PDB file of C-alpha atoms in Angstrom:
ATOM      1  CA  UNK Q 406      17.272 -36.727  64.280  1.00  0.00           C
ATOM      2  CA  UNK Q 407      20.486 -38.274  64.532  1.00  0.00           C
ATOM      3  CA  UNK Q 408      20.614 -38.253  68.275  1.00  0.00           C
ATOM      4  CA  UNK Q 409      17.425 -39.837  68.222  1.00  0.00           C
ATOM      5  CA  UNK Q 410      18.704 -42.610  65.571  1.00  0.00           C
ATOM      6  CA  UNK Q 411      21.514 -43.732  67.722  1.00  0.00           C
ATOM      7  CA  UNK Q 412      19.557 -43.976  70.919  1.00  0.00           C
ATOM      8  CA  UNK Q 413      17.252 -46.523  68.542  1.00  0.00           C
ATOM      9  CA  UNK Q 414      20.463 -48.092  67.474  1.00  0.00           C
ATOM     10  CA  UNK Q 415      21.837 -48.925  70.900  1.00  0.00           C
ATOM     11  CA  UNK Q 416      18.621 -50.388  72.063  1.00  0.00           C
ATOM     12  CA  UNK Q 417      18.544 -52.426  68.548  1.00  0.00           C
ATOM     13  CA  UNK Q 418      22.008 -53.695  69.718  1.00  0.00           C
ATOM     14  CA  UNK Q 419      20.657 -54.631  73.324  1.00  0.00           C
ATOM     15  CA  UNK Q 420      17.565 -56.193  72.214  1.00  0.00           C
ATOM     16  CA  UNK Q 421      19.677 -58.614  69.560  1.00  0.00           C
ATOM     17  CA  UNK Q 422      22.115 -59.561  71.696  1.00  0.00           C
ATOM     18  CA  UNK Q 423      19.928 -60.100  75.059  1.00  0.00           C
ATOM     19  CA  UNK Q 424      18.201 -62.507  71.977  1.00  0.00           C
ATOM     20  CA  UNK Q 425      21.145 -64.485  71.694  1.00  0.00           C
ATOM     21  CA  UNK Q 426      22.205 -65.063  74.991  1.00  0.00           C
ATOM     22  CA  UNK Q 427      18.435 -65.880  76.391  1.00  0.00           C
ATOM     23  CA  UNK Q 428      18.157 -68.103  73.401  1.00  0.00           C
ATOM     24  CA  UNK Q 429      21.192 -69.778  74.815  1.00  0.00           C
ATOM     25  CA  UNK Q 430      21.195 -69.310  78.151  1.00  0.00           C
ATOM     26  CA  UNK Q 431      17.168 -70.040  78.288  1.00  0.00           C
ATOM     27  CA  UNK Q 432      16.657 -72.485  75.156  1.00  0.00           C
ATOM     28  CA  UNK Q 433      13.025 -71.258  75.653  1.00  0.00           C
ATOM     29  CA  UNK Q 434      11.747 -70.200  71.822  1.00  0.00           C
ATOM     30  CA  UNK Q 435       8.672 -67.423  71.971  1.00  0.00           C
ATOM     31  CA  UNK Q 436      11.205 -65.501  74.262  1.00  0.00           C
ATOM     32  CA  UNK Q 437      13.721 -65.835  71.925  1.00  0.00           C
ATOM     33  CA  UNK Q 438      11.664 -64.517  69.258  1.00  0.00           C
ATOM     34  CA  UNK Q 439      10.248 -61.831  70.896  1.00  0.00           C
ATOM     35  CA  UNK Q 440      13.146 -60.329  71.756  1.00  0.00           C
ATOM     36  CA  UNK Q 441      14.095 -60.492  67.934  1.00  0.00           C
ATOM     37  CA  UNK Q 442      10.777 -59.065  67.073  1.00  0.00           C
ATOM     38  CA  UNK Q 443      11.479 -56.609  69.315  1.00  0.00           C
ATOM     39  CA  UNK Q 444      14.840 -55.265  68.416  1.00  0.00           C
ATOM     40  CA  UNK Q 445      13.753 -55.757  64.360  1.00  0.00           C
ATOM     41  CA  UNK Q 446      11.236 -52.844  65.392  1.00  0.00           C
ATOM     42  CA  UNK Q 447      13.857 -50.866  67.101  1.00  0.00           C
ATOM     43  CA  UNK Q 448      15.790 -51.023  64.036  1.00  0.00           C
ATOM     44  CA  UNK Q 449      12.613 -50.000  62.084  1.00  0.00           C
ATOM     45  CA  UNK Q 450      11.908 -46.899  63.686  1.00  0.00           C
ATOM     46  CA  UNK Q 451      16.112 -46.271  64.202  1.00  0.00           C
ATOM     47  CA  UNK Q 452      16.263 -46.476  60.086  1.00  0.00           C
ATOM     48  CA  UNK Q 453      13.585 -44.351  59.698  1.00  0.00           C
ATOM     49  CA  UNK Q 454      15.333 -41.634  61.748  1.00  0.00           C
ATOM     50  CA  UNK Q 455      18.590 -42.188  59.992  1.00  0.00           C
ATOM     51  CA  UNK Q 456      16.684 -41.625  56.419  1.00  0.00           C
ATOM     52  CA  UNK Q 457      14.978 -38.406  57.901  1.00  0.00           C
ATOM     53  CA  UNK Q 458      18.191 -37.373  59.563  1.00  0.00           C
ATOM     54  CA  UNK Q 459      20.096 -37.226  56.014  1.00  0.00           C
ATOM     55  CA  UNK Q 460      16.856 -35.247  54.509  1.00  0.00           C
ATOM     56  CA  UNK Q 461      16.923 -31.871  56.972  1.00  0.00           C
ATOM     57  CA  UNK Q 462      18.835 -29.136  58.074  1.00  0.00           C
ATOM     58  CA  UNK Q 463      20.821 -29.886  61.272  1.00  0.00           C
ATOM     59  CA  UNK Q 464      18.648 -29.166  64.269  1.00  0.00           C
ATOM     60  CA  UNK Q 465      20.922 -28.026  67.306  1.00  0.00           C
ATOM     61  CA  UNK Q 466      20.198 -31.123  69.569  1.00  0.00           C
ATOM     62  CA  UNK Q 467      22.297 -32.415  66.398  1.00  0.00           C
ATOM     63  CA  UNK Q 468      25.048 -30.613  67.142  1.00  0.00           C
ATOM     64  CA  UNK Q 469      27.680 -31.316  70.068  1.00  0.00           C
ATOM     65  CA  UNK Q 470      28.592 -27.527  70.408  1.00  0.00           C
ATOM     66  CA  UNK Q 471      25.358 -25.980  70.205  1.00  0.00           C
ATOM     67  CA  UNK Q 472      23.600 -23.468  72.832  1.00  0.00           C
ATOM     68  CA  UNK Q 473      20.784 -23.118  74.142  1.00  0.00           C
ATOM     69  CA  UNK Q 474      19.543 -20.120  72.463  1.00  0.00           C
ATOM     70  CA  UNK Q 475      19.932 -22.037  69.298  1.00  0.00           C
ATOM     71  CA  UNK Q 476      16.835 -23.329  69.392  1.00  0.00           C
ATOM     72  CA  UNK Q 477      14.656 -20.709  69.993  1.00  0.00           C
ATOM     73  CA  UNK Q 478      12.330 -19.697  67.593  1.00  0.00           C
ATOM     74  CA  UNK Q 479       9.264 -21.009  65.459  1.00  0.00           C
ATOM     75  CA  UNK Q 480       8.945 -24.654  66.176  1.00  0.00           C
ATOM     76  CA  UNK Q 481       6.578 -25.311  63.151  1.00  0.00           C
ATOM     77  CA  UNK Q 482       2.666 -26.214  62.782  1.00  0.00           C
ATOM     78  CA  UNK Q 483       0.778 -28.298  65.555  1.00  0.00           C
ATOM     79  CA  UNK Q 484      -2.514 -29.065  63.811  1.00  0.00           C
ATOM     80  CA  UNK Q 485      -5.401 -28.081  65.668  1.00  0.00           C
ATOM     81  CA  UNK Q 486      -6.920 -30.686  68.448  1.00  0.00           C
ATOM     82  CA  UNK Q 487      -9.667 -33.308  67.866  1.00  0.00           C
ATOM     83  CA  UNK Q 488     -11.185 -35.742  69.948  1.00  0.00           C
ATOM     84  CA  UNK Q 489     -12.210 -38.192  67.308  1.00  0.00           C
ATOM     85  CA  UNK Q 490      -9.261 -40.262  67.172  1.00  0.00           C
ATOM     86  CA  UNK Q 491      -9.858 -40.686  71.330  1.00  0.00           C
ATOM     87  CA  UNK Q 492     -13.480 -41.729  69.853  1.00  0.00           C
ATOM     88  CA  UNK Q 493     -12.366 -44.003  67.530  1.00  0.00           C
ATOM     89  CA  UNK Q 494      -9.554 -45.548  70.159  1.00  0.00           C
ATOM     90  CA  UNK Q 495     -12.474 -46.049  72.861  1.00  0.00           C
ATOM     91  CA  UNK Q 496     -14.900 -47.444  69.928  1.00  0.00           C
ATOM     92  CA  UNK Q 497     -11.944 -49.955  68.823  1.00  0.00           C
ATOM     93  CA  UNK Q 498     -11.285 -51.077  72.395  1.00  0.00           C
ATOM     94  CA  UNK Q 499     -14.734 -51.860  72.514  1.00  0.00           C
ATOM     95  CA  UNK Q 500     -15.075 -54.172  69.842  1.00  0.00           C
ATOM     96  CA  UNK Q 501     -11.993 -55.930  71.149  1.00  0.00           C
ATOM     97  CA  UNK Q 502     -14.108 -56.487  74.193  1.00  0.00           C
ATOM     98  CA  UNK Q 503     -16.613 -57.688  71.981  1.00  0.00           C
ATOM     99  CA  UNK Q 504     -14.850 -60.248  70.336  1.00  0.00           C
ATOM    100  CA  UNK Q 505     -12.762 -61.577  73.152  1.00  0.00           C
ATOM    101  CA  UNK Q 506     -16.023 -62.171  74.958  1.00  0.00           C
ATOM    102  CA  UNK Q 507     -17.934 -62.957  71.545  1.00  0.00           C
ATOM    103  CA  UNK Q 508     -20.938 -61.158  72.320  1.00  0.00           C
ATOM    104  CA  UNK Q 509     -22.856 -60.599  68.903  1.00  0.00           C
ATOM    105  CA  UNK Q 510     -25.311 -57.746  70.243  1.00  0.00           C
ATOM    106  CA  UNK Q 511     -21.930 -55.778  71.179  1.00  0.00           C
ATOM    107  CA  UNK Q 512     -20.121 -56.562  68.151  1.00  0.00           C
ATOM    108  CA  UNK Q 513     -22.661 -54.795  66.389  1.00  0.00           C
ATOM    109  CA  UNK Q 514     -22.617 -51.674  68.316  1.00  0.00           C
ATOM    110  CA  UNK Q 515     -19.208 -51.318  68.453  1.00  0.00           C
ATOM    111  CA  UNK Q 516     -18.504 -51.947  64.587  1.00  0.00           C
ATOM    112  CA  UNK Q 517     -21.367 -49.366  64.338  1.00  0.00           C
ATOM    113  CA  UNK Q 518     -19.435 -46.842  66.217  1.00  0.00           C
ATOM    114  CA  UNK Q 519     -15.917 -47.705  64.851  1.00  0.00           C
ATOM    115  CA  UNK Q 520     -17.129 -46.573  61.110  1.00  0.00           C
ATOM    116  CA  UNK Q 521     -19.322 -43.430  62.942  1.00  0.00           C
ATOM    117  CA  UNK Q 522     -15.921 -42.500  64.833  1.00  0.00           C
ATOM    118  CA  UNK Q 523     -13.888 -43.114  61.270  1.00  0.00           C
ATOM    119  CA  UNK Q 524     -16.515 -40.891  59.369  1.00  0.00           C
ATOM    120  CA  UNK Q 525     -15.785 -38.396  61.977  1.00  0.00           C
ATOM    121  CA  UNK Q 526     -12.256 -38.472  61.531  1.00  0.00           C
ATOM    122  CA  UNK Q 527     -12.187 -38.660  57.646  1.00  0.00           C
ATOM    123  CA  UNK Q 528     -14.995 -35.484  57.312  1.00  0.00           C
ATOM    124  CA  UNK Q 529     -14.448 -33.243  60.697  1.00  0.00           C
ATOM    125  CA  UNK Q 530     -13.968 -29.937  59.779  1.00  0.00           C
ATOM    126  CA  UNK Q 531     -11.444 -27.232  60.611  1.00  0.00           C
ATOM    127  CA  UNK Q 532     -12.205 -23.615  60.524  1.00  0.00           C
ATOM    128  CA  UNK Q 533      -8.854 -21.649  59.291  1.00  0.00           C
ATOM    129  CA  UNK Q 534      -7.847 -18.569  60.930  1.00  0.00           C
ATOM    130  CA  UNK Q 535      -7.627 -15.874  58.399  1.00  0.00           C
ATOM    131  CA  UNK Q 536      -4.264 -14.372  58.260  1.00  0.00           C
ATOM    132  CA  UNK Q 537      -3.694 -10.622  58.973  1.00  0.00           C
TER     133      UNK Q 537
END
């Protein structure tokens, strides 16, 4: 994770100084903040990956001298596949539409389908594969 922290870092760097010098060179505010906005989130998610970084093992992409075959192996548990959350993306977009557009009738639907495609998501279930 540390390789991914200090990629985070430098663009947390770029995004606070490109800040200051539009700010000065521009003198145009919402720019100006946006930029900062966006380089406080870049440091978000680059703090994040320093915390995890100090909580596991050393993964070889960690590790300057590392080969290839290094990495080989198990690379963990992928839970299985759904399509609800694709559901509940389409069902949220939709009730955007609806209230950029303020149509009542569609606000309905879609607020209908947003808690359908959240009950989905909540209760869906899984059937484990029993072990050998």
């Amino acid at each position: 994770m540390k390789v991914e922290a200090r990629l985070f870092d430098v663009t947390t760097i770029f995004f606070f100084l490109s800040a200051i010098l539009y700010g000065v060179w521009a003198k145009e505010p919402v720019g100006t903040v946006g930029l900062i906005l966006t380089g406080g989130l870049s440091l978000i998610i680059g703090s994040y990956f320093h915390f995890v970084a100090r909580r596991i093992t050393q993964r070889p992409e960690d590790n300057p001298e590392a080969e290839v075959s290094d990495g080989a192996g198990e690379l963990g548990f992928f839970s299985p596949g759904s399509y609800w959350p694709v559901a509940l993306a389409a069902s949220a977009a939709l009730t955007g539409v609806a209230m950029a557009f303020w149509q009542i009738w569609l606000l309905v639907i879609a607020i209908v389908l947003v808690l359908l495609t959240i009950g989905g998501l909540v209760f869906e279930y899984h059937t484990r594969p029993e072990h050998d």
